PDB file of C-alpha atoms and ligand atoms in Angstrom:
ATOM      1  CA  MET A 898      83.410  48.193  61.636  1.00  0.00           C
ATOM      2  CA  LYS A 899      85.350  45.530  59.708  1.00  0.00           C
ATOM      3  CA  THR A 900      87.116  42.887  61.690  1.00  0.00           C
ATOM      4  CA  SER A 901      90.402  41.306  60.814  1.00  0.00           C
ATOM      5  CA  SER A 902      91.104  38.963  63.707  1.00  0.00           C
ATOM      6  CA  PHE A 903      87.839  36.990  63.639  1.00  0.00           C
ATOM      7  CA  HIS A 904      84.922  36.007  61.486  1.00  0.00           C
ATOM      8  CA  ILE A 905      81.231  35.446  62.154  1.00  0.00           C
ATOM      9  CA  VAL A 906      79.810  31.918  61.849  1.00  0.00           C
ATOM     10  CA  PRO A 907      76.043  31.915  61.276  1.00  0.00           C
ATOM     11  CA  LEU A 908      73.986  28.752  61.684  1.00  0.00           C
ATOM     12  CA  PRO A 909      74.739  26.349  58.792  1.00  0.00           C
ATOM     13  CA  THR A 910      72.089  26.312  56.068  1.00  0.00           C
ATOM     14  CA  GLU A 911      71.707  22.542  56.363  1.00  0.00           C
ATOM     15  CA  ILE A 912      70.585  22.905  59.992  1.00  0.00           C
ATOM     16  CA  ALA A 913      68.065  25.625  59.102  1.00  0.00           C
ATOM     17  CA  ASP A 914      66.751  23.485  56.233  1.00  0.00           C
ATOM     18  CA  ALA A 915      66.514  20.401  58.473  1.00  0.00           C
ATOM     19  CA  ALA A 916      64.421  22.442  60.944  1.00  0.00           C
ATOM     20  CA  ARG A 917      62.154  23.549  58.076  1.00  0.00           C
ATOM     21  CA  ARG A 918      61.649  19.911  57.019  1.00  0.00           C
ATOM     22  CA  ALA A 919      61.070  18.825  60.632  1.00  0.00           C
ATOM     23  CA  VAL A 920      58.408  21.448  61.323  1.00  0.00           C
ATOM     24  CA  ASN A 921      56.605  20.495  58.130  1.00  0.00           C
ATOM     25  CA  GLY A 922      56.692  16.890  59.339  1.00  0.00           C
ATOM     26  CA  GLY A 923      55.075  17.873  62.631  1.00  0.00           C
ATOM     27  CA  THR A 924      58.078  17.130  64.879  1.00  0.00           C
ATOM     28  CA  ALA A 925      56.989  17.809  68.475  1.00  0.00           C
ATOM     29  CA  ASP A 926      60.007  19.899  69.499  1.00  0.00           C
ATOM     30  CA  HIS A 927      59.809  22.189  66.452  1.00  0.00           C
ATOM     31  CA  ALA A 928      57.240  24.979  66.860  1.00  0.00           C
ATOM     32  CA  LEU A 929      56.031  27.186  64.014  1.00  0.00           C
ATOM     33  CA  ILE A 930      55.392  30.712  65.295  1.00  0.00           C
ATOM     34  CA  THR A 931      54.216  33.937  63.667  1.00  0.00           C
ATOM     35  CA  VAL A 932      56.256  36.783  65.143  1.00  0.00           C
ATOM     36  CA  ASP A 933      54.122  39.472  66.801  1.00  0.00           C
ATOM     37  CA  SER A 934      56.688  41.868  68.217  1.00  0.00           C
ATOM     38  CA  PRO A 935      59.929  43.274  66.782  1.00  0.00           C
ATOM     39  CA  GLY A 936      63.174  42.374  68.512  1.00  0.00           C
ATOM     40  CA  SER A 937      61.796  39.129  69.928  1.00  0.00           C
ATOM     41  CA  SER A 938      62.977  36.444  67.517  1.00  0.00           C
ATOM     42  CA  PRO A 939      66.543  36.540  66.199  1.00  0.00           C
ATOM     43  CA  CYS A 940      67.081  34.330  63.128  1.00  0.00           C
ATOM     44  CA  ARG A 941      70.397  32.468  63.546  1.00  0.00           C
ATOM     45  CA  HIS A 942      70.716  31.877  59.807  1.00  0.00           C
ATOM     46  CA  CYS A 943      70.423  35.403  58.305  1.00  0.00           C
ATOM     47  CA  LEU A 944      71.363  37.051  61.662  1.00  0.00           C
ATOM     48  CA  ARG A 945      68.464  39.500  61.571  1.00  0.00           C
ATOM     49  CA  TRP A 946      65.529  40.036  63.903  1.00  0.00           C
ATOM     50  CA  ALA A 947      62.427  38.422  62.384  1.00  0.00           C
ATOM     51  CA  GLN A 948      59.821  41.073  61.615  1.00  0.00           C
ATOM     52  CA  PRO A 949      56.204  41.016  62.890  1.00  0.00           C
ATOM     53  CA  GLY A 950      54.148  38.808  60.583  1.00  0.00           C
ATOM     54  CA  GLU A 951      57.120  36.651  59.549  1.00  0.00           C
ATOM     55  CA  ARG A 952      57.023  32.988  60.482  1.00  0.00           C
ATOM     56  CA  VAL A 953      59.853  31.406  62.468  1.00  0.00           C
ATOM     57  CA  ILE A 954      60.649  27.926  63.741  1.00  0.00           C
ATOM     58  CA  LEU A 955      61.631  27.526  67.394  1.00  0.00           C
ATOM     59  CA  PHE A 956      63.668  24.381  68.014  1.00  0.00           C
ATOM     60  CA  PRO A 957      66.460  23.041  70.248  1.00  0.00           C
ATOM     61  CA  TYR A 958      70.041  23.344  68.977  1.00  0.00           C
ATOM     62  CA  ALA A 959      73.183  21.812  70.473  1.00  0.00           C
ATOM     63  CA  ALA A 960      75.577  24.765  70.221  1.00  0.00           C
ATOM     64  CA  ILE A 961      78.046  22.750  72.326  1.00  0.00           C
ATOM     65  CA  PRO A 962      77.581  19.121  71.312  1.00  0.00           C
ATOM     66  CA  PRO A 963      76.936  16.263  73.748  1.00  0.00           C
ATOM     67  CA  GLY A 964      79.946  14.588  75.341  1.00  0.00           C
ATOM     68  CA  HIS A 965      81.491  17.605  77.064  1.00  0.00           C
ATOM     69  CA  PRO A 966      81.012  19.033  80.571  1.00  0.00           C
ATOM     70  CA  TYR A 967      79.778  22.284  79.005  1.00  0.00           C
ATOM     71  CA  SER A 968      77.461  20.543  76.503  1.00  0.00           C
ATOM     72  CA  GLU A 969      74.481  22.766  75.919  1.00  0.00           C
ATOM     73  CA  THR A 970      71.294  22.443  73.921  1.00  0.00           C
ATOM     74  CA  GLY A 971      68.885  25.343  73.861  1.00  0.00           C
ATOM     75  CA  PRO A 972      66.121  27.017  71.878  1.00  0.00           C
ATOM     76  CA  ILE A 973      66.864  29.001  68.727  1.00  0.00           C
ATOM     77  CA  PHE A 974      64.782  30.580  65.962  1.00  0.00           C
ATOM     78  CA  VAL A 975      65.207  30.430  62.203  1.00  0.00           C
ATOM     79  CA  HIS A 976      62.968  31.954  59.557  1.00  0.00           C
ATOM     80  CA  ALA A 977      60.421  29.313  58.501  1.00  0.00           C
ATOM     81  CA  ASP A 978      60.071  30.470  54.913  1.00  0.00           C
ATOM     82  CA  GLY A 979      63.697  30.604  53.905  1.00  0.00           C
ATOM     83  CA  CYS A 980      66.309  33.340  54.125  1.00  0.00           C
ATOM     84  CA  GLN A 981      69.816  33.978  52.920  1.00  0.00           C
ATOM     85  CA  ARG A 982      72.604  32.897  55.273  1.00  0.00           C
ATOM     86  CA  TYR A 983      74.492  35.897  56.684  1.00  0.00           C
ATOM     87  CA  THR A 984      77.354  36.610  54.311  1.00  0.00           C
ATOM     88  CA  ALA A 985      79.166  39.625  55.824  1.00  0.00           C
ATOM     89  CA  THR A 986      81.253  37.321  57.972  1.00  0.00           C
ATOM     90  CA  ASN A 987      83.940  39.958  58.528  1.00  0.00           C
ATOM     91  CA  GLU A 988      81.416  42.373  60.063  1.00  0.00           C
ATOM     92  CA  TYR A 989      79.727  42.048  63.423  1.00  0.00           C
ATOM     93  CA  PRO A 990      75.942  41.700  62.757  1.00  0.00           C
ATOM     94  CA  ALA A 991      74.294  45.099  63.222  1.00  0.00           C
ATOM     95  CA  ASP A 992      71.100  43.667  64.749  1.00  0.00           C
ATOM     96  CA  PHE A 993      72.923  42.111  67.704  1.00  0.00           C
ATOM     97  CA  ARG A 994      75.221  44.853  68.939  1.00  0.00           C
ATOM     98  CA  ASN A 995      73.306  45.050  72.236  1.00  0.00           C
ATOM     99  CA  GLY A 996      72.108  42.560  74.822  1.00  0.00           C
ATOM    100  CA  ARG A 997      74.748  39.901  74.168  1.00  0.00           C
ATOM    101  CA  VAL A 998      77.144  37.968  76.354  1.00  0.00           C
ATOM    102  CA  PHE A 999      80.417  36.685  74.911  1.00  0.00           C
ATOM    103  CA  ARG A1000      81.676  33.295  76.084  1.00  0.00           C
ATOM    104  CA  ALA A1001      85.179  32.127  75.245  1.00  0.00           C
ATOM    105  CA  TYR A1002      85.752  28.379  74.854  1.00  0.00           C
ATOM    106  CA  ASP A1003      88.966  26.406  74.535  1.00  0.00           C
ATOM    107  CA  SER A1004      89.488  23.684  71.946  1.00  0.00           C
ATOM    108  CA  ASN A1005      87.919  21.106  74.313  1.00  0.00           C
ATOM    109  CA  HIS A1006      84.640  23.081  74.475  1.00  0.00           C
ATOM    110  CA  ASN A1007      85.303  24.304  78.032  1.00  0.00           C
ATOM    111  CA  ILE A1008      84.217  27.851  78.948  1.00  0.00           C
ATOM    112  CA  ILE A1009      87.380  29.713  79.931  1.00  0.00           C
ATOM    113  CA  ASP A1010      86.094  33.299  80.069  1.00  0.00           C
ATOM    114  CA  ALA A1011      82.920  35.346  79.577  1.00  0.00           C
ATOM    115  CA  GLN A1012      82.177  39.053  79.275  1.00  0.00           C
ATOM    116  CA  VAL A1013      79.245  41.337  78.612  1.00  0.00           C
ATOM    117  CA  ALA A1014      79.863  44.351  76.400  1.00  0.00           C
ATOM    118  CA  ASP A1015      78.892  46.882  79.132  1.00  0.00           C
ATOM    119  CA  GLY A1016      79.152  49.857  76.809  1.00  0.00           C
ATOM    120  CA  SER A1017      82.157  48.587  74.855  1.00  0.00           C
ATOM    121  CA  GLU A1018      81.925  47.744  71.177  1.00  0.00           C
ATOM    122  CA  PRO A1019      81.356  43.991  70.667  1.00  0.00           C
ATOM    123  CA  GLU A1020      84.461  43.855  68.453  1.00  0.00           C
ATOM    124  CA  VAL A1021      86.590  45.116  71.348  1.00  0.00           C
ATOM    125  CA  VAL A1022      85.205  42.464  73.703  1.00  0.00           C
ATOM    126  CA  ILE A1023      85.735  39.674  71.171  1.00  0.00           C
ATOM    127  CA  GLU A1024      89.264  40.790  70.407  1.00  0.00           C
ATOM    128  CA  SER A1025      90.103  40.893  74.099  1.00  0.00           C
ATOM    129  CA  LEU A1026      88.815  37.304  74.539  1.00  0.00           C
ATOM    130  CA  LEU A1027      90.827  36.172  71.505  1.00  0.00           C
ATOM    131  CA  ARG A1028      93.988  37.665  72.995  1.00  0.00           C
ATOM    132  CA  ASN A1029      94.049  34.582  75.220  1.00  0.00           C
ATOM    133  CA  PRO A1030      95.802  31.970  73.065  1.00  0.00           C
ATOM    134  CA  ASP A1031      93.645  29.248  74.677  1.00  0.00           C
ATOM    135  CA  THR A1032      90.458  30.784  73.223  1.00  0.00           C
ATOM    136  CA  ALA A1033      89.395  28.583  70.297  1.00  0.00           C
ATOM    137  CA  PHE A1034      86.079  30.314  69.608  1.00  0.00           C
ATOM    138  CA  VAL A1035      83.586  32.727  71.182  1.00  0.00           C
ATOM    139  CA  ASP A1036      79.864  32.027  71.398  1.00  0.00           C
ATOM    140  CA  VAL A1037      77.566  35.053  71.392  1.00  0.00           C
ATOM    141  CA  ARG A1038      74.354  34.604  73.376  1.00  0.00           C
ATOM    142  CA  SER A1039      71.414  36.596  74.667  1.00  0.00           C
ATOM    143  CA  VAL A1040      72.383  38.149  77.981  1.00  0.00           C
ATOM    144  CA  THR A1041      68.801  37.894  79.280  1.00  0.00           C
ATOM    145  CA  ARG A1042      67.571  34.543  77.949  1.00  0.00           C
ATOM    146  CA  GLY A1043      70.911  32.822  77.443  1.00  0.00           C
ATOM    147  CA  CYS A1044      70.044  31.594  73.956  1.00  0.00           C
ATOM    148  CA  PHE A1045      72.836  30.936  71.449  1.00  0.00           C
ATOM    149  CA  THR A1046      72.947  33.624  68.742  1.00  0.00           C
ATOM    150  CA  PHE A1047      76.074  32.893  66.681  1.00  0.00           C
ATOM    151  CA  ARG A1048      79.707  31.806  66.881  1.00  0.00           C
ATOM    152  CA  VAL A1049      82.880  33.797  66.315  1.00  0.00           C
ATOM    153  CA  GLN A1050      86.034  32.073  65.114  1.00  0.00           C
ATOM    154  CA  ARG A1051      89.569  33.287  64.660  1.00  0.00           C
ATOM    155  CA  ALA A1052      90.237  34.549  61.150  1.00  0.00           C
TER     156      ALA A1052
HETATM  157 ZN1  LIG B 346      66.559  34.332  58.626  1.00  0.00          ZN
END
């Protein structure tokens, strides 16, 4: 399903590359992990599940930067050995259609609404959150673990 009212914002390549440099430098809060089960480690750069045998880096990421009441830093994965940043930014990523919560933020980084898909298509949930003119962006997270997956911005 193509979207017209929003686009997908994967993790910037410079952040993925910085994590790759940090793990090679032995930074304590960057862990190098070999994936052993499918559907366990979503890469925030290519927006695919890492496959068993692939190596990923687990590190903390400030999805909502410091200096706001809703500031939030949490663990994310990226492929350790390089991957192409997700390019189909007008299509909701197929790997993450289930198990996500959608949080709407205003332009001051305050959470103003949140929904789980509950059987609806993710596009329908996102479009309903964007109907509120105060919604500046929507962050998509794991409904079980709470981890940031990707951002959605108005087109
Ligand atoms: Zn990747």
